[in-house]
Structures are given as structure tokens and as C-alpha cells.
Amino acid sequence: MNWTKEAEAALEKVPFFVRPMARKAVEEYCKKHGIGTITEAEVKAAREKFLAGVDEEPKPGEPKPTKVAIVRCDIVSETCPGVGCMNAWNKRKVHFEQYGPEAELIGVFTCGGCSGRRVYRLVKKLKDYGLDVVHLSSCMLMDGDYPKCPFKQIIKEGILGQGVRVVEGTHH
């Protein structure tokens, strides 16, 4: 397929590690719609199709939804599928009671292992999507089958340092 310079420039804004996947998605979108030359408009249209509503602003008079993420312990994620965190979120229970139905869960990720190496990078990326608050999952805070996270304070400070609020806990 032929790409205009503007379309190529728009694609360059996509993070390098997903750029090949984005290129393929745009080309499949254009092929499906009988488009031979890909312009910036097609890149934007394909982005809207595959990332529908990501950048949507609330309608006038509607409150801005709070955008939430959950960071989980990488070790615990080997045995826990996150059911407790997700149930608490879906039912707005325990540490999620403060959010109304308009709040959006925009990310769930693991810390990346001790010492939380992945958190700073992913929070920075989620800020591009309007992240307001990160919950440290209950597994990072409790002593039990696993010791509580020895890097919790460092992780928390790294998030707060990016101007994002932190809540300790999800479902406990």
C-alpha cells in the first residue's frame, strides 16, 4: 500500500514497540474500505476504530470520568488472576467505593518484579490517556502467603512524583 508522508509522520507518533502492529491495522482497515493510498485521515480513522473513545472528552455538562489503574505484584500474578481486584472494581466496593459509574479502569498491570521497575514507565504512558489515580493492589500491602512489597514506598513515591494520586488497596 502507498503511504503519504503525512500518514507516515502520524504513524511515527505510535510507540515503536507497537508500530508494526499499528501499521498492519491501518493497512487492513484501508484494504477493507477499498482505499489504496493511506493518508493521515485514514491513520486517524483506523486509530479511532481500534482505540475507540480513548481520547474522548466528556460532553458539555457531564463530569470528567476519573481514570483509574491498578498495579499488581508480579510474583503474586503468577497465581492470582486478579478476580478480587476486578470484583471490587466492578461492584465499586472496598477501596473503589469512592468512584461513581462514570469512572473508567484504563489499565491493570504488574510492577514488573522487584523493585517495581515497570511502574514508572507505565504510569507515564497512562498519563497520556488521562490517568488520575493508581491503586496499589491489596497483594502488595498484605503479609500472608507472600510478604508485603518491600518496594511499596519507592513505587508509591514514583507515582506521586508524576502527579498521580495513589490509593493503597483494592479489595482488602
mmCIF file of C-alpha atoms in Angstrom:
data_model
loop_
_atom_site.group_PDB
_atom_site.id
_atom_site.type_symbol
_atom_site.label_atom_id
_atom_site.label_comp_id
_atom_site.label_asym_id
_atom_site.label_seq_id
_atom_site.Cartn_x
_atom_site.Cartn_y
_atom_site.Cartn_z
ATOM 1 C CA MET A 1 0.000 0.000 0.000
ATOM 2 C CA ASN A 2 1.072 3.578 -0.613
ATOM 3 C CA TRP A 3 1.519 5.848 2.394
ATOM 4 C CA THR A 4 1.635 9.647 2.176
ATOM 5 C CA LYS A 5 4.362 11.482 4.088
ATOM 6 C CA GLU A 6 1.726 12.831 6.492
ATOM 7 C CA ALA A 7 0.430 9.317 7.153
ATOM 8 C CA GLU A 8 3.977 8.077 7.807
ATOM 9 C CA ALA A 9 4.522 11.008 10.195
ATOM 10 C CA ALA A 10 1.306 10.144 12.047
ATOM 11 C CA LEU A 11 2.451 6.529 12.360
ATOM 12 C CA GLU A 12 5.788 7.703 13.796
ATOM 13 C CA LYS A 13 3.864 9.038 16.810
ATOM 14 C CA VAL A 14 2.910 5.466 17.725
ATOM 15 C CA PRO A 15 5.314 3.873 20.244
ATOM 16 C CA PHE A 16 7.996 1.943 18.345
ATOM 17 C CA PHE A 17 7.218 -1.388 20.001
ATOM 18 C CA VAL A 18 3.631 -1.454 18.668
ATOM 19 C CA ARG A 19 4.251 0.442 15.427
ATOM 20 C CA PRO A 20 4.349 -2.694 13.199
ATOM 21 C CA MET A 21 1.023 -3.818 14.667
ATOM 22 C CA ALA A 22 -0.449 -0.336 14.141
ATOM 23 C CA ARG A 23 0.792 -0.261 10.531
ATOM 24 C CA LYS A 24 -0.849 -3.625 9.866
ATOM 25 C CA ALA A 25 -4.113 -2.478 11.472
ATOM 26 C CA VAL A 26 -4.197 0.696 9.352
ATOM 27 C CA GLU A 27 -3.478 -1.252 6.173
ATOM 28 C CA GLU A 28 -6.177 -3.830 6.954
ATOM 29 C CA TYR A 29 -8.634 -1.018 7.686
ATOM 30 C CA CYS A 30 -7.827 0.637 4.345
ATOM 31 C CA LYS A 31 -7.965 -2.640 2.423
ATOM 32 C CA LYS A 32 -11.401 -3.374 3.910
ATOM 33 C CA HIS A 33 -12.607 0.079 2.821
ATOM 34 C CA GLY A 34 -11.081 -0.094 -0.671
ATOM 35 C CA ILE A 35 -8.526 2.635 0.000
ATOM 36 C CA GLY A 36 -5.289 2.374 -1.984
ATOM 37 C CA THR A 37 -3.353 5.371 -0.692
ATOM 38 C CA ILE A 38 -3.150 5.851 3.042
ATOM 39 C CA THR A 39 -3.388 9.445 4.225
ATOM 40 C CA GLU A 40 -3.266 10.945 7.688
ATOM 41 C CA ALA A 41 -7.085 10.834 7.724
ATOM 42 C CA GLU A 42 -7.053 7.049 7.302
ATOM 43 C CA VAL A 43 -4.500 6.678 10.101
ATOM 44 C CA LYS A 44 -6.782 8.727 12.365
ATOM 45 C CA ALA A 45 -9.879 6.777 11.290
ATOM 46 C CA ALA A 46 -8.168 3.444 11.955
ATOM 47 C CA ARG A 47 -6.937 4.710 15.317
ATOM 48 C CA GLU A 48 -10.471 5.701 16.266
ATOM 49 C CA LYS A 49 -11.746 2.272 15.264
ATOM 50 C CA PHE A 50 -9.157 0.371 17.279
ATOM 51 C CA LEU A 51 -8.824 2.783 20.210
ATOM 52 C CA ALA A 52 -12.424 3.955 20.244
ATOM 53 C CA GLY A 53 -13.082 6.578 22.871
ATOM 54 C CA VAL A 54 -9.568 6.679 24.321
ATOM 55 C CA ASP A 55 -9.184 10.418 23.796
ATOM 56 C CA GLU A 56 -12.872 11.265 24.086
ATOM 57 C CA GLU A 57 -13.684 14.382 26.058
ATOM 58 C CA PRO A 58 -16.847 14.388 28.182
ATOM 59 C CA LYS A 59 -19.862 16.094 26.674
ATOM 60 C CA PRO A 60 -20.614 19.601 27.992
ATOM 61 C CA GLY A 61 -22.241 19.356 31.397
ATOM 62 C CA GLU A 62 -21.025 15.804 32.022
ATOM 63 C CA PRO A 63 -18.404 15.223 34.707
ATOM 64 C CA LYS A 64 -14.927 14.183 33.613
ATOM 65 C CA PRO A 65 -14.619 10.491 34.426
ATOM 66 C CA THR A 66 -11.926 9.540 36.912
ATOM 67 C CA LYS A 67 -9.397 7.323 35.147
ATOM 68 C CA VAL A 68 -8.002 4.568 37.326
ATOM 69 C CA ALA A 69 -5.230 1.988 37.037
ATOM 70 C CA ILE A 70 -4.268 -0.926 39.259
ATOM 71 C CA VAL A 71 -0.696 -2.074 39.772
ATOM 72 C CA ARG A 72 -0.298 -5.673 40.943
ATOM 73 C CA CYS A 73 2.574 -7.671 42.393
ATOM 74 C CA ASP A 74 4.425 -9.509 39.636
ATOM 75 C CA ILE A 75 5.140 -12.536 41.850
ATOM 76 C CA VAL A 76 1.547 -12.864 43.060
ATOM 77 C CA SER A 77 0.273 -12.525 39.481
ATOM 78 C CA GLU A 78 1.780 -15.977 38.825
ATOM 79 C CA THR A 79 -1.006 -17.500 40.943
ATOM 80 C CA CYS A 80 -3.690 -14.805 41.170
ATOM 81 C CA PRO A 81 -5.764 -13.864 38.120
ATOM 82 C CA GLY A 82 -6.950 -10.650 39.799
ATOM 83 C CA VAL A 83 -10.539 -11.712 40.452
ATOM 84 C CA GLY A 84 -10.703 -9.936 43.826
ATOM 85 C CA CYS A 85 -9.420 -6.664 42.385
ATOM 86 C CA MET A 86 -11.790 -6.831 39.422
ATOM 87 C CA ASN A 87 -14.842 -7.755 41.515
ATOM 88 C CA ALA A 88 -14.141 -4.879 43.889
ATOM 89 C CA TRP A 89 -13.800 -2.531 40.903
ATOM 90 C CA ASN A 90 -16.914 -3.776 39.100
ATOM 91 C CA LYS A 91 -19.064 -3.529 42.237
ATOM 92 C CA ARG A 92 -17.335 -0.348 43.482
ATOM 93 C CA LYS A 93 -16.558 -1.987 46.835
ATOM 94 C CA VAL A 94 -13.875 -1.513 49.491
ATOM 95 C CA HIS A 95 -11.213 0.869 48.098
ATOM 96 C CA PHE A 96 -13.250 1.591 44.949
ATOM 97 C CA GLU A 97 -16.356 2.903 46.765
ATOM 98 C CA GLN A 98 -15.230 6.471 46.102
ATOM 99 C CA TYR A 99 -15.856 6.171 42.343
ATOM 100 C CA GLY A 100 -19.120 6.614 40.521
ATOM 101 C CA PRO A 101 -20.297 4.667 37.496
ATOM 102 C CA GLU A 102 -18.605 7.134 35.126
ATOM 103 C CA ALA A 103 -15.110 6.196 36.422
ATOM 104 C CA GLU A 104 -13.007 4.185 33.984
ATOM 105 C CA LEU A 105 -10.468 1.464 34.641
ATOM 106 C CA ILE A 106 -7.876 2.228 31.963
ATOM 107 C CA GLY A 107 -5.050 -0.069 32.998
ATOM 108 C CA VAL A 108 -4.146 -3.121 35.068
ATOM 109 C CA PHE A 109 -0.505 -4.118 35.110
ATOM 110 C CA THR A 110 2.129 -5.805 37.227
ATOM 111 C CA CYS A 111 5.008 -3.960 38.816
ATOM 112 C CA GLY A 112 7.493 -5.822 36.622
ATOM 113 C CA GLY A 113 9.122 -7.549 39.564
ATOM 114 C CA CYS A 114 11.187 -6.260 42.430
ATOM 115 C CA SER A 115 11.927 -3.311 42.552
ATOM 116 C CA GLY A 116 8.851 -2.186 40.632
ATOM 117 C CA ARG A 117 10.895 -1.413 37.523
ATOM 118 C CA ARG A 118 7.872 -1.247 35.202
ATOM 119 C CA VAL A 119 5.631 1.082 37.218
ATOM 120 C CA TYR A 120 7.188 4.466 36.398
ATOM 121 C CA ARG A 121 7.223 3.759 32.660
ATOM 122 C CA LEU A 122 3.622 2.506 32.512
ATOM 123 C CA VAL A 123 2.237 5.299 34.685
ATOM 124 C CA LYS A 124 3.984 7.791 32.414
ATOM 125 C CA LYS A 125 2.334 6.146 29.393
ATOM 126 C CA LEU A 126 -1.109 6.023 31.045
ATOM 127 C CA LYS A 127 -0.890 9.741 31.804
ATOM 128 C CA ASP A 128 -1.199 10.231 28.031
ATOM 129 C CA TYR A 129 -4.679 8.716 28.427
ATOM 130 C CA GLY A 130 -5.713 10.921 31.351
ATOM 131 C CA LEU A 131 -4.721 8.742 34.318
ATOM 132 C CA ASP A 132 -5.879 10.266 37.612
ATOM 133 C CA VAL A 133 -5.212 7.620 40.254
ATOM 134 C CA VAL A 134 -3.309 4.359 40.721
ATOM 135 C CA HIS A 135 -4.392 1.724 43.218
ATOM 136 C CA LEU A 136 -1.680 -0.418 44.746
ATOM 137 C CA SER A 137 -3.319 -3.836 44.788
ATOM 138 C CA SER A 138 -4.035 -5.499 48.095
ATOM 139 C CA CYS A 139 -1.434 -8.195 47.373
ATOM 140 C CA MET A 140 1.285 -5.539 47.582
ATOM 141 C CA LEU A 141 0.184 -4.497 51.063
ATOM 142 C CA MET A 142 -0.605 -7.666 52.990
ATOM 143 C CA ASP A 143 1.519 -10.184 54.835
ATOM 144 C CA GLY A 144 0.210 -13.673 54.187
ATOM 145 C CA ASP A 145 1.142 -16.233 51.591
ATOM 146 C CA TYR A 146 3.597 -13.634 50.295
ATOM 147 C CA PRO A 147 5.415 -10.914 52.210
ATOM 148 C CA LYS A 148 4.154 -7.390 51.632
ATOM 149 C CA CYS A 149 6.037 -5.473 48.975
ATOM 150 C CA PRO A 150 9.373 -4.185 50.285
ATOM 151 C CA PHE A 151 9.404 -1.592 47.472
ATOM 152 C CA LYS A 152 5.908 -0.220 48.094
ATOM 153 C CA GLN A 153 7.126 3.172 49.303
ATOM 154 C CA ILE A 154 9.521 3.606 46.365
ATOM 155 C CA ILE A 155 6.769 2.622 43.913
ATOM 156 C CA LYS A 156 4.297 4.966 45.603
ATOM 157 C CA GLU A 157 6.737 7.894 45.554
ATOM 158 C CA GLY A 158 7.477 7.274 41.864
ATOM 159 C CA ILE A 159 3.772 7.509 41.050
ATOM 160 C CA LEU A 160 3.168 10.558 43.247
ATOM 161 C CA GLY A 161 6.205 12.222 41.695
ATOM 162 C CA GLN A 162 4.398 12.110 38.351
ATOM 163 C CA GLY A 163 1.439 13.985 39.811
ATOM 164 C CA VAL A 164 -0.823 10.944 40.024
ATOM 165 C CA ARG A 165 -2.790 10.170 43.177
ATOM 166 C CA VAL A 166 -2.166 6.817 44.895
ATOM 167 C CA VAL A 167 -4.656 4.714 46.851
ATOM 168 C CA GLU A 168 -3.340 1.802 48.880
ATOM 169 C CA GLY A 169 -5.547 -1.234 48.381
ATOM 170 C CA THR A 170 -8.130 -2.755 46.122
ATOM 171 C CA HIS A 171 -10.278 -5.479 47.697
ATOM 172 C CA HIS A 172 -8.848 -5.846 51.250
#
